[in-house]
Amino acid sequence: MTTETQDRAEESVVADDIAVPEAPESMPGLLGRKVGMTTVYDDSGRANAVTMVEVGPCVVTQVKTEQRDGYQAVQVGFIRAKKTNMPLRGHFERAGGTYQHVQEFKVSDLGDYEVGQELRANVFSLGDAIKVTGISKGKGFAGGVKRHGFAGGPKTHGQSDRHRAPGSVGAGTAPGRVWPGTRMAGHMGDRRVTTRGLSVEGVDPVKNYILVKGSVPGARNSVVRIEKQG
Amino acid sequence: MNPTEILKTRPTAQIDEFQPGDTVTVNMVIREGDRERVQAFQGNVIVGRYRDDKIPNPGSTFKVRRVSYGIGVERIVPFHSPTLESVKVTRRGKVRRSRLYYLRGLTGRHARIKERR
């Protein structure tokens, strides 16, 4: 990643000019938008598949306190909304903008946050262990082979119509029915998926993206939640 | 925008323009213990091309084939690898396809490539 690091060093000089604010230490994660995947090399020449995620800027829309809400958390908004209904508009008023995606992060020290504060990619630093949650790509109505990894039937020896068949779904007269939860064909994907054990391979607070080592759930341009892990 | 456009990475190596069929010397930095040295690998490009006005994608590679002590050796080289130092063209070859996998089945006089002038 020789060129990478050099590029970043140059950009951080630029960063001083635009003055990227310090990120609060206690912030455990942010919302982001998946940009896409690419390849990055480390100094030994090893190629790593990385996912670029545009993180934030997220804006603090509410600070939840122990006394008033029963727990401590920071509510952040991501991606400006063009249209918002009146109740939500009221809620967003002090944050100075309305947002499409709003989520909370539990935070240990509330002193670092105020409504309207902007959080950027520098919440994360190189090498952070993270997990990423997103909505996986929809696969439509998928059969057992694709959805559950069934082996399907034999390809040869006089088979017809059995190549991707699911096989038996249960016993005979007793129980006389199919057990609930039996794995069958059905809708696949388009559900909430969390990938754990990822790490941060690069951070650019000016262009406001991070590089995540490995893949991240969801299609390009989909919104993901990135959280630091222990 | 895709990540490649945003990162704007370029190969760090000095790379001559080459095409399939060309004979090239690929110089790569290898680490032996705590010592670094440049290792040269000379052979025919069987897949891949490089043009100065076209930056290859970060994951893209080219393949170089040589016959070493009677044994065919192919090396897959990533354009963007930081261990790639330079690629020098020593001979231009005249070939009629872009992937020269047919060379694998040929030996000796049959595996020659005509020179392009």
mmCIF file of C-alpha atoms in Angstrom:
data_model
loop_
_atom_site.group_PDB
_atom_site.id
_atom_site.type_symbol
_atom_site.label_atom_id
_atom_site.label_comp_id
_atom_site.label_asym_id
_atom_site.label_seq_id
_atom_site.Cartn_x
_atom_site.Cartn_y
_atom_site.Cartn_z
ATOM 1 C CA MET A 1 0.000 0.000 0.000
ATOM 2 C CA THR A 2 2.929 2.319 -0.567
ATOM 3 C CA THR A 3 1.158 4.637 -2.993
ATOM 4 C CA GLU A 4 -1.967 4.486 -0.889
ATOM 5 C CA THR A 5 -0.259 5.761 2.233
ATOM 6 C CA GLN A 6 1.544 8.456 0.285
ATOM 7 C CA ASP A 7 -1.697 9.613 -1.288
ATOM 8 C CA ARG A 8 -3.288 9.764 2.093
ATOM 9 C CA ALA A 9 -0.396 11.704 3.566
ATOM 10 C CA GLU A 10 -0.784 14.329 0.868
ATOM 11 C CA GLU A 11 -4.504 14.488 1.390
ATOM 12 C CA SER A 12 -4.147 14.978 5.115
ATOM 13 C CA VAL A 13 -2.193 18.159 4.343
ATOM 14 C CA VAL A 14 -5.220 19.334 2.406
ATOM 15 C CA ALA A 15 -7.325 18.161 5.317
ATOM 16 C CA ASP A 16 -5.742 20.704 7.652
ATOM 17 C CA ASP A 17 -6.929 23.463 5.350
ATOM 18 C CA ILE A 18 -10.557 22.360 5.298
ATOM 19 C CA ALA A 19 -10.274 21.572 9.004
ATOM 20 C CA VAL A 20 -11.896 18.218 9.586
ATOM 21 C CA PRO A 21 -13.120 18.318 13.202
ATOM 22 C CA GLU A 22 -11.757 15.813 15.695
ATOM 23 C CA ALA A 23 -13.982 12.769 16.018
ATOM 24 C CA PRO A 24 -15.242 11.984 19.504
ATOM 25 C CA GLU A 25 -13.405 9.021 20.951
ATOM 26 C CA SER A 26 -16.519 7.334 22.319
ATOM 27 C CA MET A 27 -18.391 7.133 18.996
ATOM 28 C CA PRO A 28 -18.874 3.414 18.332
ATOM 29 C CA GLY A 29 -19.899 3.556 14.690
ATOM 30 C CA LEU A 30 -21.628 5.415 11.890
ATOM 31 C CA LEU A 31 -23.939 4.992 8.953
ATOM 32 C CA GLY A 32 -22.450 4.775 5.497
ATOM 33 C CA ARG A 33 -23.130 4.120 1.848
ATOM 34 C CA LYS A 34 -21.482 1.235 0.048
ATOM 35 C CA VAL A 35 -19.544 2.613 -2.914
ATOM 36 C CA GLY A 36 -18.086 -0.589 -4.337
ATOM 37 C CA MET A 37 -15.130 -2.912 -4.196
ATOM 38 C CA THR A 38 -11.563 -2.663 -5.430
ATOM 39 C CA THR A 39 -8.105 -4.104 -4.856
ATOM 40 C CA VAL A 40 -5.431 -2.647 -2.612
ATOM 41 C CA TYR A 41 -1.861 -3.957 -2.221
ATOM 42 C CA ASP A 42 0.144 -4.014 0.981
ATOM 43 C CA ASP A 43 3.906 -3.428 1.077
ATOM 44 C CA SER A 44 4.717 -7.097 0.650
ATOM 45 C CA GLY A 45 2.756 -7.119 -2.606
ATOM 46 C CA ARG A 46 -0.200 -9.030 -1.235
ATOM 47 C CA ALA A 47 -3.492 -8.082 -2.863
ATOM 48 C CA ASN A 48 -6.462 -7.393 -0.603
ATOM 49 C CA ALA A 49 -10.084 -7.117 -1.690
ATOM 50 C CA VAL A 50 -11.552 -4.046 -0.026
ATOM 51 C CA THR A 51 -14.956 -2.393 0.003
ATOM 52 C CA MET A 52 -15.151 1.357 -0.140
ATOM 53 C CA VAL A 53 -17.819 2.779 2.145
ATOM 54 C CA GLU A 54 -18.689 6.449 2.160
ATOM 55 C CA VAL A 55 -19.233 7.131 5.861
ATOM 56 C CA GLY A 56 -21.360 10.050 6.731
ATOM 57 C CA PRO A 57 -21.235 12.874 7.106
ATOM 58 C CA CYS A 58 -23.699 11.870 9.795
ATOM 59 C CA VAL A 59 -25.325 14.608 11.838
ATOM 60 C CA VAL A 60 -26.330 14.237 15.472
ATOM 61 C CA THR A 61 -30.107 14.711 15.546
ATOM 62 C CA GLN A 62 -30.777 13.892 19.198
ATOM 63 C CA VAL A 63 -28.843 13.096 22.360
ATOM 64 C CA LYS A 64 -30.673 10.607 24.565
ATOM 65 C CA THR A 65 -29.961 10.812 28.269
ATOM 66 C CA GLU A 66 -30.389 8.424 31.179
ATOM 67 C CA GLN A 67 -32.810 10.721 33.057
ATOM 68 C CA ARG A 68 -35.096 11.558 30.182
ATOM 69 C CA ASP A 69 -34.953 8.488 27.958
ATOM 70 C CA GLY A 70 -33.757 5.760 30.308
ATOM 71 C CA TYR A 71 -30.563 5.091 28.340
ATOM 72 C CA GLN A 72 -27.634 6.920 26.813
ATOM 73 C CA ALA A 73 -27.404 7.140 23.065
ATOM 74 C CA VAL A 74 -26.685 9.419 20.166
ATOM 75 C CA GLN A 75 -29.165 9.561 17.310
ATOM 76 C CA VAL A 76 -27.625 10.336 13.943
ATOM 77 C CA GLY A 77 -29.116 11.153 10.564
ATOM 78 C CA PHE A 78 -27.602 10.232 7.211
ATOM 79 C CA ILE A 79 -28.393 11.423 3.662
ATOM 80 C CA ARG A 80 -30.461 14.584 3.379
ATOM 81 C CA ALA A 81 -34.186 14.041 2.788
ATOM 82 C CA LYS A 82 -35.979 16.198 0.241
ATOM 83 C CA LYS A 83 -39.423 15.562 1.640
ATOM 84 C CA THR A 84 -40.243 15.033 5.307
ATOM 85 C CA ASN A 85 -43.568 14.922 7.099
ATOM 86 C CA MET A 86 -44.366 17.604 9.657
ATOM 87 C CA PRO A 87 -43.749 15.617 12.888
ATOM 88 C CA LEU A 88 -40.291 14.526 11.687
ATOM 89 C CA ARG A 89 -39.486 17.997 10.462
ATOM 90 C CA GLY A 90 -40.114 19.241 13.984
ATOM 91 C CA HIS A 91 -37.843 16.565 15.389
ATOM 92 C CA PHE A 92 -35.031 17.492 13.018
ATOM 93 C CA GLU A 93 -35.427 21.237 13.511
ATOM 94 C CA ARG A 94 -32.486 21.813 15.827
ATOM 95 C CA ALA A 95 -30.210 19.513 13.826
ATOM 96 C CA GLY A 96 -30.529 21.895 10.879
ATOM 97 C CA GLY A 97 -31.673 19.487 8.199
ATOM 98 C CA THR A 98 -33.889 16.498 7.564
ATOM 99 C CA TYR A 99 -32.553 13.021 6.946
ATOM 100 C CA GLN A 100 -33.573 9.818 5.172
ATOM 101 C CA HIS A 101 -31.889 7.428 7.556
ATOM 102 C CA VAL A 102 -31.917 7.819 11.329
ATOM 103 C CA GLN A 103 -30.294 5.405 13.742
ATOM 104 C CA GLU A 104 -29.008 5.369 17.300
ATOM 105 C CA PHE A 105 -25.638 4.399 18.681
ATOM 106 C CA LYS A 106 -25.132 3.680 22.378
ATOM 107 C CA VAL A 107 -22.401 5.911 23.680
ATOM 108 C CA SER A 108 -20.449 5.917 26.966
ATOM 109 C CA ASP A 109 -19.695 9.644 27.210
ATOM 110 C CA LEU A 110 -22.455 12.049 26.200
ATOM 111 C CA GLY A 111 -20.310 15.127 26.838
ATOM 112 C CA ASP A 112 -18.725 14.781 23.393
ATOM 113 C CA TYR A 113 -21.950 15.335 21.501
ATOM 114 C CA GLU A 114 -24.352 18.121 20.710
ATOM 115 C CA VAL A 115 -27.265 18.269 18.313
ATOM 116 C CA GLY A 116 -26.192 19.404 14.852
ATOM 117 C CA GLN A 117 -22.644 18.092 15.226
ATOM 118 C CA GLU A 118 -21.188 16.475 12.105
ATOM 119 C CA LEU A 119 -19.440 13.100 12.312
ATOM 120 C CA ARG A 120 -17.085 12.019 9.548
ATOM 121 C CA ALA A 121 -14.889 9.111 8.477
ATOM 122 C CA ASN A 122 -12.259 9.930 11.113
ATOM 123 C CA VAL A 123 -14.505 8.239 13.684
ATOM 124 C CA PHE A 124 -12.640 5.177 12.398
ATOM 125 C CA SER A 125 -8.913 4.651 12.384
ATOM 126 C CA LEU A 126 -6.629 2.286 10.525
ATOM 127 C CA GLY A 127 -6.813 -1.275 11.808
ATOM 128 C CA ASP A 128 -10.083 -0.929 13.740
ATOM 129 C CA ALA A 129 -12.037 -4.177 14.054
ATOM 130 C CA ILE A 130 -15.563 -3.549 12.791
ATOM 131 C CA LYS A 131 -18.797 -5.229 11.895
ATOM 132 C CA VAL A 132 -21.049 -4.045 9.107
ATOM 133 C CA THR A 133 -24.819 -4.440 8.906
ATOM 134 C CA GLY A 134 -26.792 -3.998 5.727
ATOM 135 C CA ILE A 135 -29.689 -5.292 3.671
ATOM 136 C CA SER A 136 -28.441 -8.151 1.503
ATOM 137 C CA LYS A 137 -29.075 -8.246 -2.241
ATOM 138 C CA GLY A 138 -32.466 -9.766 -3.041
ATOM 139 C CA LYS A 139 -32.261 -13.086 -4.859
ATOM 140 C CA GLY A 140 -35.992 -13.480 -5.469
ATOM 141 C CA PHE A 141 -37.732 -16.842 -5.114
ATOM 142 C CA ALA A 142 -34.804 -19.256 -4.944
ATOM 143 C CA GLY A 143 -34.766 -23.042 -4.920
ATOM 144 C CA GLY A 144 -33.209 -25.289 -2.296
ATOM 145 C CA VAL A 145 -29.896 -25.632 -4.116
ATOM 146 C CA LYS A 146 -29.208 -21.887 -4.133
ATOM 147 C CA ARG A 147 -30.974 -20.994 -0.895
ATOM 148 C CA HIS A 148 -29.795 -23.762 1.434
ATOM 149 C CA GLY A 149 -26.914 -25.355 -0.437
ATOM 150 C CA PHE A 150 -28.763 -28.608 -1.218
ATOM 151 C CA ALA A 151 -26.847 -30.963 -3.481
ATOM 152 C CA GLY A 152 -29.674 -31.505 -5.951
ATOM 153 C CA GLY A 153 -30.169 -34.832 -7.718
ATOM 154 C CA PRO A 154 -27.848 -36.888 -9.912
ATOM 155 C CA LYS A 155 -26.982 -35.341 -13.273
ATOM 156 C CA THR A 156 -26.931 -38.656 -15.141
ATOM 157 C CA HIS A 157 -28.182 -42.261 -14.902
ATOM 158 C CA GLY A 158 -31.546 -41.637 -16.510
ATOM 159 C CA GLN A 159 -32.599 -38.684 -14.384
ATOM 160 C CA SER A 160 -35.272 -36.330 -15.559
ATOM 161 C CA ASP A 161 -36.551 -33.281 -13.660
ATOM 162 C CA ARG A 162 -34.505 -34.227 -10.571
ATOM 163 C CA HIS A 163 -31.368 -32.150 -11.150
ATOM 164 C CA ARG A 164 -32.156 -29.374 -8.697
ATOM 165 C CA ALA A 165 -34.945 -31.049 -6.735
ATOM 166 C CA PRO A 166 -34.958 -30.634 -2.945
ATOM 167 C CA GLY A 167 -35.461 -34.356 -2.158
ATOM 168 C CA SER A 168 -37.645 -35.641 0.646
ATOM 169 C CA VAL A 169 -39.264 -33.160 3.008
ATOM 170 C CA GLY A 170 -40.208 -35.675 5.709
ATOM 171 C CA ALA A 171 -41.514 -39.101 6.704
ATOM 172 C CA GLY A 172 -44.815 -40.775 5.662
ATOM 173 C CA THR A 173 -48.102 -41.379 7.461
ATOM 174 C CA ALA A 174 -46.507 -40.560 10.807
ATOM 175 C CA PRO A 175 -46.335 -37.589 11.276
ATOM 176 C CA GLY A 176 -48.402 -37.155 8.113
ATOM 177 C CA ARG A 177 -47.290 -33.570 7.703
ATOM 178 C CA VAL A 178 -44.186 -31.530 7.049
ATOM 179 C CA TRP A 179 -42.334 -30.259 10.128
ATOM 180 C CA PRO A 180 -42.376 -26.513 10.613
ATOM 181 C CA GLY A 181 -39.063 -24.944 9.667
ATOM 182 C CA THR A 182 -38.212 -27.547 7.019
ATOM 183 C CA ARG A 183 -35.818 -25.919 4.580
ATOM 184 C CA MET A 184 -37.500 -25.366 1.250
ATOM 185 C CA ALA A 185 -37.525 -23.006 -1.698
ATOM 186 C CA GLY A 186 -38.599 -19.450 -0.986
ATOM 187 C CA HIS A 187 -37.585 -15.846 -0.931
ATOM 188 C CA MET A 188 -33.858 -15.346 -0.498
ATOM 189 C CA GLY A 189 -31.819 -12.272 0.321
ATOM 190 C CA ASP A 190 -33.168 -8.759 0.935
ATOM 191 C CA ARG A 191 -32.860 -9.223 4.690
ATOM 192 C CA ARG A 192 -30.732 -7.691 7.405
ATOM 193 C CA VAL A 193 -27.267 -9.271 7.457
ATOM 194 C CA THR A 194 -24.286 -8.495 9.696
ATOM 195 C CA THR A 195 -20.745 -9.364 8.661
ATOM 196 C CA ARG A 196 -18.420 -9.580 11.666
ATOM 197 C CA GLY A 197 -14.666 -9.685 11.879
ATOM 198 C CA LEU A 198 -13.944 -7.010 9.268
ATOM 199 C CA SER A 199 -11.216 -4.410 9.655
ATOM 200 C CA VAL A 200 -10.476 -0.888 8.475
ATOM 201 C CA GLU A 201 -7.794 -0.847 5.768
ATOM 202 C CA GLY A 202 -7.840 2.857 5.018
ATOM 203 C CA VAL A 203 -9.458 6.122 6.104
ATOM 204 C CA ASP A 204 -9.856 9.385 4.234
ATOM 205 C CA PRO A 205 -11.682 12.015 6.328
ATOM 206 C CA VAL A 206 -11.626 14.577 3.502
ATOM 207 C CA LYS A 207 -13.188 12.496 0.752
ATOM 208 C CA ASN A 208 -14.980 10.896 3.675
ATOM 209 C CA TYR A 209 -14.638 7.196 2.978
ATOM 210 C CA ILE A 210 -13.141 4.149 4.630
ATOM 211 C CA LEU A 211 -11.819 0.986 3.032
ATOM 212 C CA VAL A 212 -13.096 -2.186 4.659
ATOM 213 C CA LYS A 213 -11.076 -5.351 4.254
ATOM 214 C CA GLY A 214 -13.411 -7.934 2.750
ATOM 215 C CA SER A 215 -16.978 -7.685 1.546
ATOM 216 C CA VAL A 216 -19.989 -5.943 3.008
ATOM 217 C CA PRO A 217 -23.681 -6.920 2.727
ATOM 218 C CA GLY A 218 -25.888 -5.183 0.210
ATOM 219 C CA ALA A 219 -25.800 -3.670 -3.233
ATOM 220 C CA ARG A 220 -23.765 -0.639 -4.251
ATOM 221 C CA ASN A 221 -25.272 2.619 -2.972
ATOM 222 C CA SER A 222 -27.127 0.797 -0.197
ATOM 223 C CA VAL A 223 -26.944 2.150 3.336
ATOM 224 C CA VAL A 224 -24.913 0.177 5.860
ATOM 225 C CA ARG A 225 -24.285 0.504 9.589
ATOM 226 C CA ILE A 226 -20.641 0.226 10.625
ATOM 227 C CA GLU A 227 -19.821 -0.525 14.256
ATOM 228 C CA LYS A 228 -16.516 -0.913 16.020
ATOM 229 C CA GLN A 229 -15.969 -4.190 17.792
ATOM 230 C CA GLY A 230 -14.248 -4.698 21.155
ATOM 231 C CA MET B 1 -18.480 7.041 -8.833
ATOM 232 C CA ASN B 2 -16.631 3.817 -8.350
ATOM 233 C CA PRO B 3 -13.759 3.220 -5.907
ATOM 234 C CA THR B 4 -11.172 3.080 -8.669
ATOM 235 C CA GLU B 5 -12.009 6.594 -9.832
ATOM 236 C CA ILE B 6 -11.900 7.916 -6.294
ATOM 237 C CA LEU B 7 -8.601 6.304 -5.329
ATOM 238 C CA LYS B 8 -6.894 7.099 -8.665
ATOM 239 C CA THR B 9 -4.199 4.516 -8.073
ATOM 240 C CA ARG B 10 -1.537 4.061 -10.721
ATOM 241 C CA PRO B 11 1.090 1.372 -11.160
ATOM 242 C CA THR B 12 4.237 2.386 -9.318
ATOM 243 C CA ALA B 13 6.475 0.540 -11.747
ATOM 244 C CA GLN B 14 8.169 1.767 -14.933
ATOM 245 C CA ILE B 15 6.262 -0.147 -17.577
ATOM 246 C CA ASP B 16 7.026 -0.129 -21.311
ATOM 247 C CA GLU B 17 4.092 -0.444 -23.678
ATOM 248 C CA PHE B 18 3.677 -4.084 -24.601
ATOM 249 C CA GLN B 19 1.304 -6.473 -26.354
ATOM 250 C CA PRO B 20 0.734 -10.213 -26.333
ATOM 251 C CA GLY B 21 3.622 -11.943 -28.111
ATOM 252 C CA ASP B 22 6.245 -9.438 -26.965
ATOM 253 C CA THR B 23 9.250 -10.670 -25.048
ATOM 254 C CA VAL B 24 9.613 -8.737 -21.807
ATOM 255 C CA THR B 25 11.869 -8.626 -18.785
ATOM 256 C CA VAL B 26 9.847 -8.293 -15.596
ATOM 257 C CA ASN B 27 11.851 -6.929 -12.694
ATOM 258 C CA MET B 28 10.365 -7.623 -9.293
ATOM 259 C CA VAL B 29 11.661 -6.791 -5.845
ATOM 260 C CA ILE B 30 11.928 -9.865 -3.675
ATOM 261 C CA ARG B 31 12.807 -10.025 -0.023
ATOM 262 C CA GLU B 32 15.367 -12.543 1.189
ATOM 263 C CA GLY B 33 15.420 -12.389 4.958
ATOM 264 C CA ASP B 34 16.054 -8.693 5.608
ATOM 265 C CA ARG B 35 17.709 -8.084 2.238
ATOM 266 C CA GLU B 36 15.904 -6.830 -0.834
ATOM 267 C CA ARG B 37 16.997 -7.549 -4.370
ATOM 268 C CA VAL B 38 15.568 -7.320 -7.874
ATOM 269 C CA GLN B 39 14.725 -10.536 -9.621
ATOM 270 C CA ALA B 40 14.326 -10.552 -13.380
ATOM 271 C CA PHE B 41 11.945 -12.831 -15.229
ATOM 272 C CA GLN B 42 12.202 -12.869 -19.011
ATOM 273 C CA GLY B 43 9.599 -14.454 -21.230
ATOM 274 C CA ASN B 44 6.749 -13.996 -23.696
ATOM 275 C CA VAL B 45 3.640 -12.076 -22.762
ATOM 276 C CA ILE B 46 0.823 -14.544 -23.335
ATOM 277 C CA VAL B 47 -2.032 -12.491 -21.851
ATOM 278 C CA GLY B 48 -2.345 -8.786 -21.231
ATOM 279 C CA ARG B 49 -1.221 -5.533 -22.734
ATOM 280 C CA TYR B 50 -0.086 -2.157 -21.493
ATOM 281 C CA ARG B 51 -0.534 1.234 -23.066
ATOM 282 C CA ASP B 52 0.659 4.488 -21.547
ATOM 283 C CA ASP B 53 -2.685 6.197 -22.106
ATOM 284 C CA LYS B 54 -4.689 3.480 -20.408
ATOM 285 C CA ILE B 55 -4.322 2.938 -16.676
ATOM 286 C CA PRO B 56 -5.021 -0.722 -15.887
ATOM 287 C CA ASN B 57 -7.597 -1.522 -13.230
ATOM 288 C CA PRO B 58 -6.226 -2.165 -9.713
ATOM 289 C CA GLY B 59 -6.851 -5.894 -9.853
ATOM 290 C CA SER B 60 -5.660 -6.511 -13.408
ATOM 291 C CA THR B 61 -2.695 -8.715 -14.247
ATOM 292 C CA PHE B 62 -0.656 -9.975 -17.181
ATOM 293 C CA LYS B 63 0.904 -13.364 -17.803
ATOM 294 C CA VAL B 64 4.467 -14.036 -18.880
ATOM 295 C CA ARG B 65 5.617 -17.473 -20.043
ATOM 296 C CA ARG B 66 9.124 -18.813 -20.390
ATOM 297 C CA VAL B 67 10.661 -22.232 -20.742
ATOM 298 C CA SER B 68 13.209 -22.754 -18.014
ATOM 299 C CA TYR B 69 15.433 -25.865 -18.150
ATOM 300 C CA GLY B 70 12.830 -27.588 -20.329
ATOM 301 C CA ILE B 71 9.960 -26.752 -18.006
ATOM 302 C CA GLY B 72 7.325 -24.182 -18.897
ATOM 303 C CA VAL B 73 6.988 -21.485 -16.234
ATOM 304 C CA GLU B 74 4.247 -18.863 -16.227
ATOM 305 C CA ARG B 75 4.167 -15.866 -13.980
ATOM 306 C CA ILE B 76 1.042 -13.813 -13.281
ATOM 307 C CA VAL B 77 2.004 -10.231 -12.514
ATOM 308 C CA PRO B 78 -0.384 -7.599 -11.088
ATOM 309 C CA PHE B 79 0.186 -4.238 -12.797
ATOM 310 C CA HIS B 80 -0.272 -2.380 -9.516
ATOM 311 C CA SER B 81 1.880 -4.611 -7.324
ATOM 312 C CA PRO B 82 4.303 -2.545 -5.222
ATOM 313 C CA THR B 83 6.898 -5.268 -5.701
ATOM 314 C CA LEU B 84 6.881 -4.766 -9.471
ATOM 315 C CA GLU B 85 9.802 -2.506 -10.319
ATOM 316 C CA SER B 86 9.809 -2.335 -14.099
ATOM 317 C CA VAL B 87 8.784 -4.075 -17.305
ATOM 318 C CA LYS B 88 11.171 -3.771 -20.265
ATOM 319 C CA VAL B 89 10.351 -4.928 -23.783
ATOM 320 C CA THR B 90 13.260 -6.779 -25.395
ATOM 321 C CA ARG B 91 11.537 -7.992 -28.573
ATOM 322 C CA ARG B 92 8.258 -7.291 -30.360
ATOM 323 C CA GLY B 93 6.358 -10.378 -31.441
ATOM 324 C CA LYS B 94 3.883 -10.811 -34.289
ATOM 325 C CA VAL B 95 0.874 -12.849 -33.220
ATOM 326 C CA ARG B 96 -2.710 -13.187 -34.420
ATOM 327 C CA ARG B 97 -4.578 -13.647 -31.170
ATOM 328 C CA SER B 98 -4.737 -11.931 -27.786
ATOM 329 C CA ARG B 99 -4.282 -14.982 -25.574
ATOM 330 C CA LEU B 100 -1.404 -17.206 -26.572
ATOM 331 C CA TYR B 101 -2.422 -20.298 -24.635
ATOM 332 C CA TYR B 102 -1.628 -22.396 -27.701
ATOM 333 C CA LEU B 103 2.057 -21.980 -26.823
ATOM 334 C CA ARG B 104 1.543 -24.321 -23.898
ATOM 335 C CA GLY B 105 1.100 -27.276 -26.214
ATOM 336 C CA LEU B 106 4.134 -26.430 -28.355
ATOM 337 C CA THR B 107 7.816 -26.967 -27.671
ATOM 338 C CA GLY B 108 11.125 -25.960 -29.211
ATOM 339 C CA ARG B 109 11.038 -24.619 -32.787
ATOM 340 C CA HIS B 110 7.217 -24.712 -32.900
ATOM 341 C CA ALA B 111 6.856 -22.414 -29.897
ATOM 342 C CA ARG B 112 8.672 -19.538 -31.628
ATOM 343 C CA ILE B 113 6.997 -16.187 -32.232
ATOM 344 C CA LYS B 114 7.810 -14.167 -35.376
ATOM 345 C CA GLU B 115 9.337 -10.777 -34.813
ATOM 346 C CA ARG B 116 7.220 -7.725 -35.578
ATOM 347 C CA ARG B 117 8.885 -4.845 -37.432
#
